[in-house]
Tab-separated table of C-alpha atoms and ligand atoms in Angstrom:
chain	number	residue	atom	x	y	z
A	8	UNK	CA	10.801	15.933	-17.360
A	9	UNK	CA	12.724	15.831	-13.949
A	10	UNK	CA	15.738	13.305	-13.651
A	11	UNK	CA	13.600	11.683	-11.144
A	12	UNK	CA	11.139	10.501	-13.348
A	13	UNK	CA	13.262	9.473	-16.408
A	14	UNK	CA	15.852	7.677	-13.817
A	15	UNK	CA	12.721	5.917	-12.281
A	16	UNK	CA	11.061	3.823	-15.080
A	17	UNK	CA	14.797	2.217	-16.285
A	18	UNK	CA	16.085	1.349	-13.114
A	19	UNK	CA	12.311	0.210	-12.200
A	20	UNK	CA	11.941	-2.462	-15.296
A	21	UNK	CA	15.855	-3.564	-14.744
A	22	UNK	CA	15.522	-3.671	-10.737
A	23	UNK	CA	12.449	-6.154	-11.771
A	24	UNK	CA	14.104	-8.464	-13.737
A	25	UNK	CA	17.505	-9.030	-12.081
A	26	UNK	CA	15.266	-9.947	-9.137
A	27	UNK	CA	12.646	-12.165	-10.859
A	28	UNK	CA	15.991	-13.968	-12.306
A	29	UNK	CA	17.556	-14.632	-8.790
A	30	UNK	CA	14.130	-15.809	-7.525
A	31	UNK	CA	13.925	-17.974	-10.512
A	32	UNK	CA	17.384	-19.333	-9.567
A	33	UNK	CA	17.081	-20.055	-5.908
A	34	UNK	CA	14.078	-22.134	-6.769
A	35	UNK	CA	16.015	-24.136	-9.467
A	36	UNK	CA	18.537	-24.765	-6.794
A	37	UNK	CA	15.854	-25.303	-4.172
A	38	UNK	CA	14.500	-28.013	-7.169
A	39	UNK	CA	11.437	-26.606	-6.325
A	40	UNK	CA	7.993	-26.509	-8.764
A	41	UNK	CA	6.615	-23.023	-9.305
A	42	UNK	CA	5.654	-21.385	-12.191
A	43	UNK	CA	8.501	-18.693	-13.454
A	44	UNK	CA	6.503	-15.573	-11.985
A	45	UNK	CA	5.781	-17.033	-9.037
A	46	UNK	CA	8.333	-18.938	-6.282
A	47	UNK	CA	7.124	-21.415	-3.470
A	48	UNK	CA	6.735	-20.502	-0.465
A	49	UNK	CA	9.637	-22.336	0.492
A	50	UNK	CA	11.932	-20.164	-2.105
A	51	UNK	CA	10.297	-17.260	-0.174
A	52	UNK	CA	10.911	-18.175	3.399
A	53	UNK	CA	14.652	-19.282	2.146
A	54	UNK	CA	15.260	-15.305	1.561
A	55	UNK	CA	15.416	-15.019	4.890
A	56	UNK	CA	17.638	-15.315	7.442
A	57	UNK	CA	15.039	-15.848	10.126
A	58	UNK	CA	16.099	-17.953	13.371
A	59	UNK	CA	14.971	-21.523	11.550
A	60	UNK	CA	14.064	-23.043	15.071
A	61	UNK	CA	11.324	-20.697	15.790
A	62	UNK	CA	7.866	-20.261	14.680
A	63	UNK	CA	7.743	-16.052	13.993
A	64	UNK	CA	4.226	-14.920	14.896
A	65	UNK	CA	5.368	-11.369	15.357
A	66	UNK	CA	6.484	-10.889	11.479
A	67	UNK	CA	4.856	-7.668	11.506
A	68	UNK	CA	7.152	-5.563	13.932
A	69	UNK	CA	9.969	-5.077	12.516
A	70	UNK	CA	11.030	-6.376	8.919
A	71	UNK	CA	13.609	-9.467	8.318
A	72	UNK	CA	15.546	-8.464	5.363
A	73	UNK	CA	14.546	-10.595	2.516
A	74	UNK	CA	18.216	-11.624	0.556
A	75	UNK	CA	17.753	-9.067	-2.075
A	76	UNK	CA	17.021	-6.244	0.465
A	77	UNK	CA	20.383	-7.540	1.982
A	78	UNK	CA	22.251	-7.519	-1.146
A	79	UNK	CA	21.417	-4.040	-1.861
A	80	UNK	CA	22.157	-2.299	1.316
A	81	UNK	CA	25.454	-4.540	1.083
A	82	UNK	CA	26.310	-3.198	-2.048
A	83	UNK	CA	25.355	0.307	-0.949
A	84	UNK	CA	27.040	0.511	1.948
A	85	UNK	CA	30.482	-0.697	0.378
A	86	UNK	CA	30.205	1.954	-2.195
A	87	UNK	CA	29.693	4.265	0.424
A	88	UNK	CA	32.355	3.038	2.590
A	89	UNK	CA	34.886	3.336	-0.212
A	90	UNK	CA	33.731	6.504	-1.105
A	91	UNK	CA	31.308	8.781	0.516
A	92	UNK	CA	30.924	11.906	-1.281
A	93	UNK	CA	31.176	10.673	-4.757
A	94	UNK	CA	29.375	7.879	-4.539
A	95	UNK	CA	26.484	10.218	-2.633
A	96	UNK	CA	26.531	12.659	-5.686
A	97	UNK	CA	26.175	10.406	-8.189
A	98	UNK	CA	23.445	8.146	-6.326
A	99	UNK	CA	20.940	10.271	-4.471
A	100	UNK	CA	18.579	11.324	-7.244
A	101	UNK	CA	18.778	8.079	-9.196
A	102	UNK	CA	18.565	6.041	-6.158
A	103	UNK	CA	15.280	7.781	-4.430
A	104	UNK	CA	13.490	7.918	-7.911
A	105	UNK	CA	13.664	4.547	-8.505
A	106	UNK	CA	12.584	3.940	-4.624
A	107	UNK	CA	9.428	6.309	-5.882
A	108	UNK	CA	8.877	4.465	-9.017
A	109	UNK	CA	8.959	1.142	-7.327
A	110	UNK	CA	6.923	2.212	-4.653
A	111	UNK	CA	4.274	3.985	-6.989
A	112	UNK	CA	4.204	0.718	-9.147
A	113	UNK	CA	3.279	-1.396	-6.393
A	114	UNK	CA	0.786	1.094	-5.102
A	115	UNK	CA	-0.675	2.276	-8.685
A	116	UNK	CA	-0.010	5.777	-8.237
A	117	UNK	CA	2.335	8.648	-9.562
A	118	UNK	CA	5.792	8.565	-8.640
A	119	UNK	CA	5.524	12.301	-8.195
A	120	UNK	CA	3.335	12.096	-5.110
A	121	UNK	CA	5.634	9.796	-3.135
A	122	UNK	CA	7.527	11.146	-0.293
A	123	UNK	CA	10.289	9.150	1.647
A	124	UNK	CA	10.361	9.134	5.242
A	125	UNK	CA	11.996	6.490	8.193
A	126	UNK	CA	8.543	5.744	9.302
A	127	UNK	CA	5.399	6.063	9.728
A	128	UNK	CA	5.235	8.436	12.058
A	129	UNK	CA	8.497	8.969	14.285
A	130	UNK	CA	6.522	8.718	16.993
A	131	UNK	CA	4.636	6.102	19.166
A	132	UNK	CA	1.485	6.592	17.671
A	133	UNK	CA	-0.840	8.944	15.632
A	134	UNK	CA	-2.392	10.158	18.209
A	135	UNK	CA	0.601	12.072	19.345
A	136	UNK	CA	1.633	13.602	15.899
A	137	UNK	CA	-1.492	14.888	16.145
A	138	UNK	CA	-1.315	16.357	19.512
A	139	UNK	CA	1.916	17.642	18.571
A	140	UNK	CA	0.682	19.501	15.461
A	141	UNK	CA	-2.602	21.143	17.464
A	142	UNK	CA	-0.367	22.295	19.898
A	143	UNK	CA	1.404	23.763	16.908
A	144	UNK	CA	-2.097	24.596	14.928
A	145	UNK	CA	-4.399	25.774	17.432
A	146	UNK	CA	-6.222	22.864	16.085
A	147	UNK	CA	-8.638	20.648	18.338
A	148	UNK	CA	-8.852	16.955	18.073
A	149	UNK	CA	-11.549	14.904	19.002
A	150	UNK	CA	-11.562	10.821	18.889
A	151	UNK	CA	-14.199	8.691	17.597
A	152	UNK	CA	-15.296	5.295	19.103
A	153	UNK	CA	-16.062	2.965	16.246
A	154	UNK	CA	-17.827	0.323	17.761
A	155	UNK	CA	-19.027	-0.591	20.913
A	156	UNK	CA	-18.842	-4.055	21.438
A	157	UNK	CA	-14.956	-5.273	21.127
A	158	UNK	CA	-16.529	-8.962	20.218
A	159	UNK	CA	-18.596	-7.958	17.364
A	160	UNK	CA	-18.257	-4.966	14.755
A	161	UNK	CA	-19.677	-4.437	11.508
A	162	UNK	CA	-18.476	-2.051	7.974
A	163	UNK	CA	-22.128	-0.282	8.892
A	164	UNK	CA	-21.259	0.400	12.234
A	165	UNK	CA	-17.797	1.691	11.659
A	166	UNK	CA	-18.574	3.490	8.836
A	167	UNK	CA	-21.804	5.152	11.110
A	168	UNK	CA	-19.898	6.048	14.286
A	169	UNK	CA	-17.152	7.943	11.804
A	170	UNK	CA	-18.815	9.773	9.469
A	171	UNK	CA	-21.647	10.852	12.504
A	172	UNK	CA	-18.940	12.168	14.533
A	173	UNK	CA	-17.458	14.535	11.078
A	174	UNK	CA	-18.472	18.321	12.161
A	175	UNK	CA	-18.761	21.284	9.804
A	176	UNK	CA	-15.365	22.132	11.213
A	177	UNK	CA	-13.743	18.733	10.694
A	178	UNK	CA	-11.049	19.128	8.212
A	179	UNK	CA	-9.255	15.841	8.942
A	180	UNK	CA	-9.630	12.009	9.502
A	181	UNK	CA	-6.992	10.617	10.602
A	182	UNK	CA	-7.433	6.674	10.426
A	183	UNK	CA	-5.554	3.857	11.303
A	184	UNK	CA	-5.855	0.808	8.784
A	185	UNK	CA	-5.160	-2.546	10.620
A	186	UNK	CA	-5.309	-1.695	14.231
A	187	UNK	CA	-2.144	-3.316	15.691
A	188	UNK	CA	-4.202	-3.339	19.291
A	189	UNK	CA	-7.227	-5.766	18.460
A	190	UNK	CA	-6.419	-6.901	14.779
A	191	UNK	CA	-9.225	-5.103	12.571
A	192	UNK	CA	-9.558	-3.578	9.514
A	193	UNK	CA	-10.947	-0.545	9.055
A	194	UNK	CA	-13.301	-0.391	5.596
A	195	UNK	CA	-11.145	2.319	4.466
A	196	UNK	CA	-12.872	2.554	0.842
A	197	UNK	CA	-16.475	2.760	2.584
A	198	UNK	CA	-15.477	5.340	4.681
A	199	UNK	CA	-14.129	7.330	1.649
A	200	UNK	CA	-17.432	6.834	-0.013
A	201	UNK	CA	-19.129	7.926	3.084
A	202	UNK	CA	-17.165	11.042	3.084
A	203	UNK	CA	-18.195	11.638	-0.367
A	204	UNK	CA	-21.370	13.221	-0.100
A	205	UNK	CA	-20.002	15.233	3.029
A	206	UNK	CA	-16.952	16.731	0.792
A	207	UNK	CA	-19.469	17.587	-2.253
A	208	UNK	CA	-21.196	20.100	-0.476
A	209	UNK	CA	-18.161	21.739	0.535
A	210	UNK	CA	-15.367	24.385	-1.133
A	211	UNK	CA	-12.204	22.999	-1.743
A	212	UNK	CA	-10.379	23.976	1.080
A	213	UNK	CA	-12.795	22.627	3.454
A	214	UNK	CA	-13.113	19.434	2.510
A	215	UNK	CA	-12.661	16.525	5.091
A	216	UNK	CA	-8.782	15.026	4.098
A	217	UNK	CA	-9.052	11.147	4.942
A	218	UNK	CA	-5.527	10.184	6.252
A	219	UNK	CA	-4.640	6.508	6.957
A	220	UNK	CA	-1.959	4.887	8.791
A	221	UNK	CA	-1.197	1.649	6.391
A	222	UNK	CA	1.487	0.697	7.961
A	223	UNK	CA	-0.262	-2.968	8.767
A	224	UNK	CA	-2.132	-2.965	5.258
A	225	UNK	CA	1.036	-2.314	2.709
A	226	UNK	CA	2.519	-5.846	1.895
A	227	UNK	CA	-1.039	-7.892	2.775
A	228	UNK	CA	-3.677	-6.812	0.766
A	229	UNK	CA	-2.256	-5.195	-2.081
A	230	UNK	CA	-4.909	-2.907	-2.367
A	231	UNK	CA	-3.974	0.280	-4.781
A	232	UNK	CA	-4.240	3.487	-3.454
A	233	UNK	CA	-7.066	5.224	-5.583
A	234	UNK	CA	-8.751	1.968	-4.969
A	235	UNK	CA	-8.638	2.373	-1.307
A	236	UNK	CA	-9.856	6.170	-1.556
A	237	UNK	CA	-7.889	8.190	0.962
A	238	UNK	CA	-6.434	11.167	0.231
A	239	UNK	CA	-2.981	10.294	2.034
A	240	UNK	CA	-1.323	7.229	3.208
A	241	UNK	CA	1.495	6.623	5.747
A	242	UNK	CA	3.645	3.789	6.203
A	243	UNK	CA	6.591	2.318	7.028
A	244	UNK	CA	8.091	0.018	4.757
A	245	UNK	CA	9.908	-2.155	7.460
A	246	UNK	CA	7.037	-4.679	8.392
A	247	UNK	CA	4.743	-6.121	6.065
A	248	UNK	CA	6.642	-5.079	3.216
A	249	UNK	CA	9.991	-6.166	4.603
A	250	UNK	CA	11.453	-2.804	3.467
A	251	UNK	CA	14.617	-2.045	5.135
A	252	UNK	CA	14.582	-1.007	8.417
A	253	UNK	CA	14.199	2.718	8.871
A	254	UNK	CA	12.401	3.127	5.716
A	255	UNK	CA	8.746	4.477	4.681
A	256	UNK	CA	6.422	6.561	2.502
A	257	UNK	CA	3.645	9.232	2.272
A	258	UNK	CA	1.906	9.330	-0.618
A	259	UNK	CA	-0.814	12.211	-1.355
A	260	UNK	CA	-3.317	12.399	-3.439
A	261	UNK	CA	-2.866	15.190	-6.412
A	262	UNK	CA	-5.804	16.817	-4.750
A	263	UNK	CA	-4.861	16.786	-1.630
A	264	UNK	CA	-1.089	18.002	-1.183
A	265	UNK	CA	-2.166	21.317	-1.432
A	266	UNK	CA	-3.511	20.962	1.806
A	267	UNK	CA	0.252	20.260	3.330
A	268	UNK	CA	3.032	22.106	4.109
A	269	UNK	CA	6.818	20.374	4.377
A	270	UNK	CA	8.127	21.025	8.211
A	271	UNK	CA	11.584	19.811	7.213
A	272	UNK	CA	13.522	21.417	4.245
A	273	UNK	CA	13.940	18.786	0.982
A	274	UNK	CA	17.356	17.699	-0.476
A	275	UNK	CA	16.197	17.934	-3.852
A	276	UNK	CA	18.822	18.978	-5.920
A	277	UNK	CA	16.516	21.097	-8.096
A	278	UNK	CA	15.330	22.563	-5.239
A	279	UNK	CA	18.536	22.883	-3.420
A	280	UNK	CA	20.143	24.985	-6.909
A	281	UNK	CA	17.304	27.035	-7.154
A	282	UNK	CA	17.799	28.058	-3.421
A	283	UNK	CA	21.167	28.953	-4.507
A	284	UNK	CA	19.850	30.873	-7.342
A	285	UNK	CA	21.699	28.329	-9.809
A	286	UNK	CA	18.664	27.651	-11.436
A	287	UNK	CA	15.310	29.715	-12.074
A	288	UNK	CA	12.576	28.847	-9.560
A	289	UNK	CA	10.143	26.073	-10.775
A	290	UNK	CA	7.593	23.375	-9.271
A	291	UNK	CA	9.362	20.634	-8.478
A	292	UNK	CA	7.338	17.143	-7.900
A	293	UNK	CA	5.747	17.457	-4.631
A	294	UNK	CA	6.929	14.470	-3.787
A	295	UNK	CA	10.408	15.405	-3.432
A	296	UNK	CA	9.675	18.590	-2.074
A	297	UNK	CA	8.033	16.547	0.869
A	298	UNK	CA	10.906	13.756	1.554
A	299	UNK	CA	12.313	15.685	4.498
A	300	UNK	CA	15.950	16.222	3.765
A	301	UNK	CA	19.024	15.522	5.456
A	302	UNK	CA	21.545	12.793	5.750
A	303	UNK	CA	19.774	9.441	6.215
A	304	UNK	CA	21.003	5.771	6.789
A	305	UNK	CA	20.792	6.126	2.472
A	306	UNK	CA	22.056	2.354	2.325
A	307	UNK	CA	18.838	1.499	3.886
A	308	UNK	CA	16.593	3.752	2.056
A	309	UNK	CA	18.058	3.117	-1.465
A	310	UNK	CA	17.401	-0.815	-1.165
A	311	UNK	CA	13.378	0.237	-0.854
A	312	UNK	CA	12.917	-0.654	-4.160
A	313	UNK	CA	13.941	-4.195	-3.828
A	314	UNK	CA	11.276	-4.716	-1.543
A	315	UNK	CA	8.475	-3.331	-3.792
A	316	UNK	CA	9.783	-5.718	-6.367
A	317	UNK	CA	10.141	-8.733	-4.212
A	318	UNK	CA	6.598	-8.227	-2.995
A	319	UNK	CA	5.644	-8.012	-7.361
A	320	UNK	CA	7.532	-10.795	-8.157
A	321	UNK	CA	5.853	-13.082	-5.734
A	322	UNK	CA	2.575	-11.823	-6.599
A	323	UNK	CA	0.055	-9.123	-5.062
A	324	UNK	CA	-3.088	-11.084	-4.885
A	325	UNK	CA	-1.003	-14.383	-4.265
A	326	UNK	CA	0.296	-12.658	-1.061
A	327	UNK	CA	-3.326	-11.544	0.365
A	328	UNK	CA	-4.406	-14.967	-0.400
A	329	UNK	CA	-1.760	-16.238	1.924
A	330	UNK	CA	-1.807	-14.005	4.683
A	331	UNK	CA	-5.764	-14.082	4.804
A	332	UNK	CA	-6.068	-17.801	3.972
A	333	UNK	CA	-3.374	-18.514	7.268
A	334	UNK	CA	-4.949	-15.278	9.327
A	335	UNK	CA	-8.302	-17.611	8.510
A	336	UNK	CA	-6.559	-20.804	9.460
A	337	UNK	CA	-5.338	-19.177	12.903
A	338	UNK	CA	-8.756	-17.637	13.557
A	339	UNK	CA	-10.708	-20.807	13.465
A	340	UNK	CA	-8.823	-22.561	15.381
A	341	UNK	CA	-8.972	-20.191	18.336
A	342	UNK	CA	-12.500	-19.399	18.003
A	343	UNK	CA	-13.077	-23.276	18.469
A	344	UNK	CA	-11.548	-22.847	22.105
A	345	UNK	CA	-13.938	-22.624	24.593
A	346	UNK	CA	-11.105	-20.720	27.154
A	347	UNK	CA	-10.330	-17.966	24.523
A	348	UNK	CA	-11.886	-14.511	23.628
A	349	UNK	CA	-11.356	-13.422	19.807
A	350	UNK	CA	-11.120	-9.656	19.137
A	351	UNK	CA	-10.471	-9.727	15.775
A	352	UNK	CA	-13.266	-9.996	13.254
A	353	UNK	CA	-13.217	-13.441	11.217
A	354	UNK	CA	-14.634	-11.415	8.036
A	355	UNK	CA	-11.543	-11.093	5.528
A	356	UNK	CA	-12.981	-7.331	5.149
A	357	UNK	CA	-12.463	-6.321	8.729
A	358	UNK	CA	-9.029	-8.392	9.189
A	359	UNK	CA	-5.882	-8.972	8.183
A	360	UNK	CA	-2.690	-10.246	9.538
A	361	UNK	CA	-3.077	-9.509	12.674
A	362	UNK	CA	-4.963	-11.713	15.606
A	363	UNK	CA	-5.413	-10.718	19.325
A	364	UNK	CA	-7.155	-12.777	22.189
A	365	UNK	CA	-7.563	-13.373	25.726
A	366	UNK	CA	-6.629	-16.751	27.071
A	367	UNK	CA	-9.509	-16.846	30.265
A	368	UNK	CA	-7.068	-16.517	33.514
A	369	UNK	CA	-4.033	-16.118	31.661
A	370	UNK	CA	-2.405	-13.312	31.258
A	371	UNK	CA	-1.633	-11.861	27.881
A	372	UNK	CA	2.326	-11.606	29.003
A	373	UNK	CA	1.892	-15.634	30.616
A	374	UNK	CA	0.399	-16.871	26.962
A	375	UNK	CA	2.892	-15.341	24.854
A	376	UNK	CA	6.114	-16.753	27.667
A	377	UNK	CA	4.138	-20.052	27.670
A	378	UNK	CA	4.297	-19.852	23.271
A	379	UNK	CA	7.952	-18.926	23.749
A	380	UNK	CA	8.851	-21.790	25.925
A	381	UNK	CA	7.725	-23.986	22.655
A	382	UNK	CA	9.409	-22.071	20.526
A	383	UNK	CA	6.585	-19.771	18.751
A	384	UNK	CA	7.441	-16.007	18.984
A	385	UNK	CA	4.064	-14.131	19.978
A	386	UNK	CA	3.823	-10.734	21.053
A	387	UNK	CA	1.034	-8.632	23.841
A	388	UNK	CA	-0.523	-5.092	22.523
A	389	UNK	CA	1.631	-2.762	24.152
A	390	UNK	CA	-1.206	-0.781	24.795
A	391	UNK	CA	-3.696	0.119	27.817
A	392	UNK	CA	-5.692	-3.330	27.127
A	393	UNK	CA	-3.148	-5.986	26.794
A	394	UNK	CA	-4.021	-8.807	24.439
A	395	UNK	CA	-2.263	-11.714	23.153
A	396	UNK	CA	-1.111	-11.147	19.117
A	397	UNK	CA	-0.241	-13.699	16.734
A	398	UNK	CA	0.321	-12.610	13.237
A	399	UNK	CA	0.665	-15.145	10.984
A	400	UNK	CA	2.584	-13.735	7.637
A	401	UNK	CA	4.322	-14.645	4.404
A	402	UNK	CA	7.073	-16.463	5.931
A	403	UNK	CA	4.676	-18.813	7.989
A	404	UNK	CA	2.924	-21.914	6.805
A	405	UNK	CA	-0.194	-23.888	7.359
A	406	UNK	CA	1.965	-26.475	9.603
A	407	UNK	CA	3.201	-23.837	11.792
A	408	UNK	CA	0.059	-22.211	12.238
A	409	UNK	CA	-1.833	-25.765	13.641
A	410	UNK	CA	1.564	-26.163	15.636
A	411	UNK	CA	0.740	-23.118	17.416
A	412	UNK	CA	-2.871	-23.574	17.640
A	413	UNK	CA	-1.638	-26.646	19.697
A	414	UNK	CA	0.311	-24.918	21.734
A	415	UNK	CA	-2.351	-22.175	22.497
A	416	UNK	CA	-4.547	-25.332	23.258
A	417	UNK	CA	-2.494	-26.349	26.305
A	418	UNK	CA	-1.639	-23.679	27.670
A	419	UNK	CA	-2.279	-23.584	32.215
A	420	UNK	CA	-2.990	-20.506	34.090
B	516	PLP	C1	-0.878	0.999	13.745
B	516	PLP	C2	0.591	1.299	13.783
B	516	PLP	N1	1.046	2.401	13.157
B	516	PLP	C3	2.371	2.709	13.155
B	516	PLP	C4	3.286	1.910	13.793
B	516	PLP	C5	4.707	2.321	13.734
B	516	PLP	O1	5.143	2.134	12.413
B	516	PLP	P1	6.623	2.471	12.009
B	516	PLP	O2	7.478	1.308	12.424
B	516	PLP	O3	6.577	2.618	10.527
B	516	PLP	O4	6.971	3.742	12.704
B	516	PLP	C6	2.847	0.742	14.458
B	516	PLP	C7	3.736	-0.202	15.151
B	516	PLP	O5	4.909	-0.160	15.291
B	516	PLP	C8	1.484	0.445	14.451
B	516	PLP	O6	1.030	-0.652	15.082
């Protein structure tokens, strides 16, 4: 058994409970009622150190450290202050294992198959890490519409268009989740099933790999990766999942890492003795062997696990409630404007926690400066077709959503 995966199940159950008890605490303080395992949403929110005057409708960016995400990197960056080298040594396997093991908890999979990266991709979208690695490949790309009208989509039609468009030379999908440009959600387990009977006719080798940016699904719906059916998953851990910033994953499928190859060297130790010839060569978890190497912001990527745990303690299935039940909130109330286009689907299967709409004569940049002006932080697509985005999340509340609703309501062109 590796260090890695002894290191990972301690530090896992202990990481769970110290958290769990502070949770516990703030609420007794806050003299709010919850049960034990599960905090108010006011206990939540009071983790943060959000701006308290404004509504945040843009949650999903970029990650507010939750308190003990802040503790952690606190107490990791003081160690490493006093004492860099040491305090590197000694931490660096223990520390990234029980990221993995917190990580693979939450997600239901096998700590072995998790690599850590800063991201989810490093780059501005998919489409140019793909780019990037045909120029590299030879490869060709081709992209897929997956529906045609932008007002109305269905699972059938997505589903349809994708699996239509998969040619006897197609050894990749690449997939995004929860489109951060019109707010839906892609039926990632349908399309898996769809790609079932396409894969069983084929060898090994040349079997379509489904590969999913989650980076808007991880922290909402809590879905577990076999459940969801890709064969790899990329995301950063710094939005939904308010990871610390600069931190993400790639997990892999035990079928399916064969098909990879690591661009940048691993720090492993085992890895890194065996290059010396300390040590006799042997498989390490592929995992590891995938975490590109290097020196990292570690006090960042160490605290990971908190946020795993935070997201456990509060509650999986209590958190999708939320976001969908206030995503639902949000959506009705637009759809009841007779000025407003809705792009995202109403059906909790196609959404999630994000919402984009036109305002008719406004401007996407005018509606979210009008928001601003009362104090609600929205944000436009920053893509070709610019849309209006609110995102209601975890730290948001029923009140806040109608008090934006209201807002949208009187906004002037
Ligand atoms: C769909 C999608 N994928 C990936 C990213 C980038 O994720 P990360 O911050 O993990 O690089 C974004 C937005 O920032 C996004 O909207």
């Amino acid at each position: 058994m590796y260090r890695r995966d002894f290191l990972v199940r301690t530090g896992q159950v202990i990481g769970a409970v110290a958290l769990t008890s502070a949770l516990r605490t703030a609420e007794a303080l806050a003299g709010k009622q919850s049960s034990a395992a599960s905090p108010s949403w006011e206990t939540v929110r009071a983790n943060f150190n959000l701006a308290p005057d404004l509504i945040h409708m843009a949650g999903f960016f970029l990650a507010s450290h939750p308190k003990p995400v802040r503790d952690a990197i606190e107490m990791y960056r003081r160690a490493l202050d006093a004492n860099p080298i040491e305090y590197w040594f000694a931490n660096i396997t223990k520390s990234e294992a029980a990221v993995a093991a917190a990580a693979a908890h939450y997600l239901g999979v096998d700590p072995a198959d998790i690599a850590l990266t800063d991201s989810t991709t490093m780059h501005y979208s998919t489409e140019t890490s793909l780019r990037l690695r045909a120029e590299r490949t030879g490869a060709s790309i081709r992209r897929v519409s997956l529906y045609r009208d932008a007002t109305a989509k269905s699972v059938d039609e997505i589903v349809g268009n994708v699996t239509k468009a998969v040619a006897p030379q197609t050894r990749v999908l690449a997939v995004t989740w929860v489109h951060s440009c019109t707010g839906v959600k892609l039926p990632i387990h349908a399309i898996a099933d769809a790609l079932g009977p396409i894969n069983a006719g084929r060898d090994e080798q040349d079997r379509v790999l489904l590969c999913v940016d989650g980076v808007h699904g991880l922290g909402v719906d809590g879905t577990e990766l076999p459940e969801l059916g890709c064969d790899f998953f990329i995301a950063g851990c710094h939005k939904w999942m308010f990871g610390p910033r600069g931190t993400g994953l790639v997990w892999g499928a035990p079928t399916a890492w064969s098909a990879a190859t690591a661009t940048i060297p691993t720090f492993d130790d085992a890895n890194y003795e065996m290059w010396m010839e300390l040590r006799p060569k042997a498989p390490i978890p592929v995992g590891s062997w995938m975490s590109p190497g290097g020196f990292h912001s570690f006090e960042h990527r160490w605290a990971l696990d908190r946020a795993f745990q935070f997201h456990q303690t509060i509650g999986k299935p209590r958190i999708a409630e939320r976001i969908h039940s206030l995503n639902r909130q949000i959506k009705e109330g637009l759809a009841k404007m007779p000025n407003l286009t809705l792009y995202t689907p109403m059906e909790d299967e196609l959404s999630a926690g994000i919402v984009c709409f036109d305002v008719h004569g406004i401007q996407a940049q005018q509606v979210v400066d009008g928001l601003r002006k009362k104090k609600i932080v929205a944000s436009v697509t920053p893509y070709k077709t610019l849309y209006a985005r609110l995102s209601p999340g975890l730290l948001n509340s029923p009140a806040e959503v109608e008090t934006t609703l209201a807002a949208v309501r009187e906004l002037r062109g």
